[in-house]
């Protein structure tokens, strides 16, 4: 299970990261211990930072995942509430299709009518921007970049499902477009524990900074003191 976020010290951050990284047999514990040493707590948030929540919709949260999706939704919702309180942009993304290229893994067949509906716990507000994508990354064939730049956004915080697919793809795109990137590691999960670990330990630290939802909210609160 995903453990509650610790206080804002790098040692405690690493301990929390360790709980997020491994749910299988302990024979590989040493390898993951070495990986988590490379992670560092988030240091700062830009004046204009936006939250991007990826694919927390009925059809996705119902899938079997490495961590309970209700905990992921709870933390993503807390982030969204905090960003709204501070007058910062919130972007709620869902997925309604996929890229047309051939793949070895079969695509899902007929889907329920409400498959794309965002979960109610996100408490969508009129000022939130909603965005439907038809690929892994939220910037592909959408106006997300233009929307953020129009608002003067220079940093994005990303949460959602799946860590190695929608979240990582969006983080890679944001980084390549010049945004500062932060990922909320306890507000995401994946269908594959190994893929989740790989993204958090090997990919995200090269794209930006990692932090827990509590650490990110605390940074927001400190800015208003």
Short mmCIF file of C-alpha atoms in Angstrom, two decimals:
data_model
loop_
_atom_site.label_atom_id
_atom_site.label_comp_id
_atom_site.label_asym_id
_atom_site.label_seq_id
_atom_site.Cartn_x
_atom_site.Cartn_y
_atom_site.Cartn_z
CA UNK A 1 0.00 0.00 0.00
CA UNK A 2 1.01 3.62 -0.46
CA UNK A 3 2.15 5.03 2.87
CA UNK A 4 1.24 8.50 4.15
CA UNK A 5 3.61 11.29 3.17
CA UNK A 6 6.38 12.04 5.70
CA UNK A 7 7.79 15.39 6.76
CA UNK A 8 9.90 17.44 4.39
CA UNK A 9 13.36 16.01 5.00
CA UNK A 10 15.29 14.24 2.30
CA UNK A 11 15.86 11.22 4.55
CA UNK A 12 12.14 10.87 5.24
CA UNK A 13 11.39 11.46 1.58
CA UNK A 14 13.65 8.54 0.69
CA UNK A 15 11.92 6.35 3.26
CA UNK A 16 8.55 7.19 1.75
CA UNK A 17 9.87 6.58 -1.73
CA UNK A 18 11.02 3.15 -0.63
CA UNK A 19 7.48 2.24 0.37
CA UNK A 20 6.23 3.32 -3.04
CA UNK A 21 8.84 1.44 -4.99
CA UNK A 22 8.47 -2.17 -4.01
CA UNK A 23 5.59 -4.50 -3.18
CA UNK A 24 7.13 -7.84 -4.17
CA UNK A 25 9.57 -10.34 -2.61
CA UNK A 26 12.45 -8.89 -0.62
CA UNK A 27 15.19 -10.62 -2.63
CA UNK A 28 15.62 -7.44 -4.71
CA UNK A 29 15.43 -5.07 -1.75
CA UNK A 30 19.09 -4.06 -2.03
CA UNK A 31 18.73 -3.06 -5.65
CA UNK A 32 15.73 -0.87 -4.92
CA UNK A 33 17.45 0.59 -1.86
CA UNK A 34 20.24 1.80 -4.13
CA UNK A 35 17.77 3.23 -6.64
CA UNK A 36 15.83 5.28 -4.10
CA UNK A 37 19.03 6.97 -2.94
CA UNK A 38 19.01 8.84 -6.24
CA UNK A 39 15.69 10.55 -5.47
CA UNK A 40 15.46 13.97 -3.84
CA UNK A 41 12.56 15.84 -2.31
CA UNK A 42 10.98 18.65 -4.29
CA UNK A 43 12.72 21.97 -3.62
CA UNK A 44 10.41 24.69 -4.93
CA UNK A 45 7.31 25.61 -6.90
CA UNK A 46 7.27 28.43 -9.44
CA UNK A 47 4.91 31.34 -8.90
CA UNK A 48 2.71 30.05 -11.70
CA UNK A 49 2.50 26.28 -11.34
CA UNK A 50 -0.33 24.17 -12.79
CA UNK A 51 -1.61 20.77 -11.70
CA UNK A 52 -2.25 18.17 -14.40
CA UNK A 53 -4.26 15.10 -13.34
CA UNK A 54 -4.02 12.23 -15.81
CA UNK A 55 -6.83 9.77 -16.60
CA UNK A 56 -8.55 9.48 -13.23
CA UNK A 57 -11.72 8.29 -14.90
CA UNK A 58 -14.12 5.46 -14.22
CA UNK A 59 -12.69 3.06 -16.77
CA UNK A 60 -9.11 3.53 -15.63
CA UNK A 61 -9.50 3.48 -11.84
CA UNK A 62 -11.42 0.18 -12.18
CA UNK A 63 -8.34 -1.58 -13.62
CA UNK A 64 -6.09 -3.75 -11.41
CA UNK A 65 -3.17 -1.59 -10.26
CA UNK A 66 -0.04 -1.88 -8.12
CA UNK A 67 -1.50 0.45 -5.46
CA UNK A 68 -5.13 1.09 -4.48
CA UNK A 69 -6.60 3.67 -6.86
CA UNK A 70 -8.85 5.08 -4.14
CA UNK A 71 -5.72 6.31 -2.34
CA UNK A 72 -4.38 7.78 -5.58
CA UNK A 73 -7.67 9.57 -6.21
CA UNK A 74 -7.77 10.86 -2.63
CA UNK A 75 -4.31 12.41 -2.91
CA UNK A 76 -4.90 13.81 -6.39
CA UNK A 77 -8.13 15.38 -5.12
CA UNK A 78 -6.26 16.94 -2.19
CA UNK A 79 -3.74 18.41 -4.62
CA UNK A 80 -6.51 19.80 -6.83
CA UNK A 81 -8.23 21.41 -3.83
CA UNK A 82 -4.94 23.00 -2.73
CA UNK A 83 -4.18 24.39 -6.17
CA UNK A 84 -7.69 25.86 -6.39
CA UNK A 85 -7.37 27.49 -2.97
CA UNK A 86 -4.23 29.23 -4.15
CA UNK A 87 -5.76 30.35 -7.44
CA UNK A 88 -3.54 28.08 -9.53
CA UNK A 89 -4.64 26.23 -12.69
CA UNK A 90 -5.99 22.69 -12.50
CA UNK A 91 -6.19 20.57 -15.66
CA UNK A 92 -8.24 17.36 -15.50
CA UNK A 93 -7.38 14.99 -18.34
CA UNK A 94 -9.20 11.91 -19.55
CA UNK A 95 -8.46 9.52 -22.40
CA UNK A 96 -10.99 8.50 -25.03
CA UNK A 97 -8.93 6.53 -27.51
CA UNK A 98 -5.44 5.66 -28.63
CA UNK A 99 -2.94 6.39 -31.36
CA UNK A 100 -3.77 4.49 -34.56
CA UNK A 101 -0.46 2.67 -35.03
CA UNK A 102 -0.17 -1.13 -34.94
CA UNK A 103 0.79 -2.71 -31.60
CA UNK A 104 1.56 -6.25 -30.50
CA UNK A 105 -0.61 -5.96 -27.42
CA UNK A 106 -4.32 -6.15 -28.29
CA UNK A 107 -6.38 -3.03 -27.71
CA UNK A 108 -9.39 -3.08 -25.46
CA UNK A 109 -12.66 -3.85 -27.19
CA UNK A 110 -16.03 -2.24 -26.56
CA UNK A 111 -15.98 -0.01 -23.49
CA UNK A 112 -18.83 1.07 -21.19
CA UNK A 113 -20.51 4.38 -22.00
CA UNK A 114 -19.18 6.00 -18.83
CA UNK A 115 -15.61 4.72 -19.29
CA UNK A 116 -14.24 8.21 -19.92
CA UNK A 117 -16.14 9.96 -17.12
CA UNK A 118 -13.88 11.64 -14.55
CA UNK A 119 -14.32 10.30 -11.03
CA UNK A 120 -16.52 12.46 -8.86
CA UNK A 121 -13.95 12.64 -6.07
CA UNK A 122 -11.92 15.09 -8.14
CA UNK A 123 -14.66 17.61 -7.38
CA UNK A 124 -14.39 19.33 -10.74
CA UNK A 125 -14.90 23.09 -10.53
CA UNK A 126 -16.01 25.57 -13.23
CA UNK A 127 -12.53 27.13 -13.39
CA UNK A 128 -10.84 23.76 -14.01
CA UNK A 129 -9.74 23.01 -17.54
CA UNK A 130 -10.89 19.60 -18.79
CA UNK A 131 -9.04 17.96 -21.64
CA UNK A 132 -9.66 14.78 -23.62
CA UNK A 133 -6.68 13.07 -25.23
CA UNK A 134 -6.44 10.18 -27.65
CA UNK A 135 -2.85 9.21 -27.01
CA UNK A 136 -0.63 8.64 -24.00
CA UNK A 137 0.68 12.18 -23.56
CA UNK A 138 -1.65 15.07 -22.72
CA UNK A 139 0.19 17.51 -25.01
CA UNK A 140 -0.21 15.47 -28.22
CA UNK A 141 -2.83 16.94 -30.59
CA UNK A 142 -4.35 19.10 -27.83
CA UNK A 143 -4.12 22.78 -26.91
CA UNK A 144 -2.62 22.09 -23.49
CA UNK A 145 0.68 23.83 -24.25
CA UNK A 146 -1.08 26.94 -25.54
CA UNK A 147 -3.45 26.95 -22.56
CA UNK A 148 -0.62 26.82 -20.04
CA UNK A 149 1.52 29.38 -21.82
CA UNK A 150 -1.43 31.78 -22.06
CA UNK A 151 -1.73 31.58 -18.27
CA UNK A 152 1.99 32.18 -17.81
CA UNK A 153 2.60 28.71 -16.37
CA UNK A 154 6.27 27.74 -16.06
CA UNK A 155 5.95 24.58 -13.94
CA UNK A 156 3.61 21.60 -13.89
CA UNK A 157 2.83 19.09 -11.17
CA UNK A 158 1.59 15.79 -12.59
CA UNK A 159 -0.43 13.00 -10.95
CA UNK A 160 -2.68 10.17 -12.13
CA UNK A 161 -2.66 6.79 -13.85
CA UNK A 162 -0.72 5.09 -15.27
CA UNK A 163 2.70 6.07 -13.98
CA UNK A 164 4.65 4.65 -16.92
CA UNK A 165 2.13 5.58 -19.61
CA UNK A 166 0.00 8.72 -19.34
CA UNK A 167 1.96 10.30 -16.50
CA UNK A 168 5.43 9.60 -17.86
CA UNK A 169 4.49 10.55 -21.43
CA UNK A 170 3.03 13.86 -20.25
CA UNK A 171 6.06 14.52 -18.04
CA UNK A 172 8.45 13.85 -20.93
CA UNK A 173 6.50 16.21 -23.20
CA UNK A 174 6.33 18.95 -20.57
CA UNK A 175 10.09 18.70 -19.99
CA UNK A 176 10.84 18.86 -23.72
CA UNK A 177 8.58 21.91 -24.06
CA UNK A 178 10.55 23.76 -21.39
CA UNK A 179 8.29 23.46 -18.36
CA UNK A 180 9.73 22.69 -14.95
CA UNK A 181 8.31 19.31 -13.97
CA UNK A 182 7.32 17.82 -10.62
CA UNK A 183 5.61 14.47 -10.17
CA UNK A 184 3.51 13.59 -7.12
CA UNK A 185 4.79 10.08 -6.52
CA UNK A 186 2.09 8.99 -4.06
CA UNK A 187 -0.73 10.30 -6.28
CA UNK A 188 -0.07 7.85 -9.10
CA UNK A 189 0.10 4.15 -9.78
CA UNK A 190 0.49 1.68 -12.62
CA UNK A 191 -0.85 -1.67 -13.74
CA UNK A 192 2.74 -2.95 -13.48
CA UNK A 193 4.72 -2.56 -10.23
CA UNK A 194 8.00 -2.83 -12.16
CA UNK A 195 6.97 -0.12 -14.62
CA UNK A 196 5.94 2.14 -11.72
CA UNK A 197 9.33 1.65 -10.06
CA UNK A 198 11.22 2.29 -13.28
CA UNK A 199 9.44 5.59 -13.93
CA UNK A 200 9.88 6.90 -10.39
CA UNK A 201 13.49 5.87 -9.91
CA UNK A 202 15.01 6.13 -13.38
CA UNK A 203 12.91 8.48 -15.49
CA UNK A 204 11.32 11.18 -13.34
CA UNK A 205 14.53 12.33 -11.60
CA UNK A 206 15.92 13.10 -15.07
CA UNK A 207 12.84 15.09 -16.07
CA UNK A 208 12.38 17.15 -12.93
CA UNK A 209 11.75 16.63 -9.23
CA UNK A 210 9.72 14.14 -7.25
CA UNK A 211 7.66 14.76 -4.15
CA UNK A 212 4.71 13.46 -2.20
CA UNK A 213 1.34 15.17 -2.35
CA UNK A 214 1.83 16.39 1.23
CA UNK A 215 5.19 17.94 0.41
CA UNK A 216 3.73 19.73 -2.60
CA UNK A 217 0.76 21.04 -0.63
CA UNK A 218 3.07 22.19 2.16
CA UNK A 219 5.11 24.21 -0.35
CA UNK A 220 1.90 25.86 -1.57
CA UNK A 221 0.89 26.70 1.98
CA UNK A 222 4.29 28.17 2.85
CA UNK A 223 4.09 30.54 -0.11
CA UNK A 224 0.96 32.16 1.32
CA UNK A 225 2.39 32.75 4.80
#
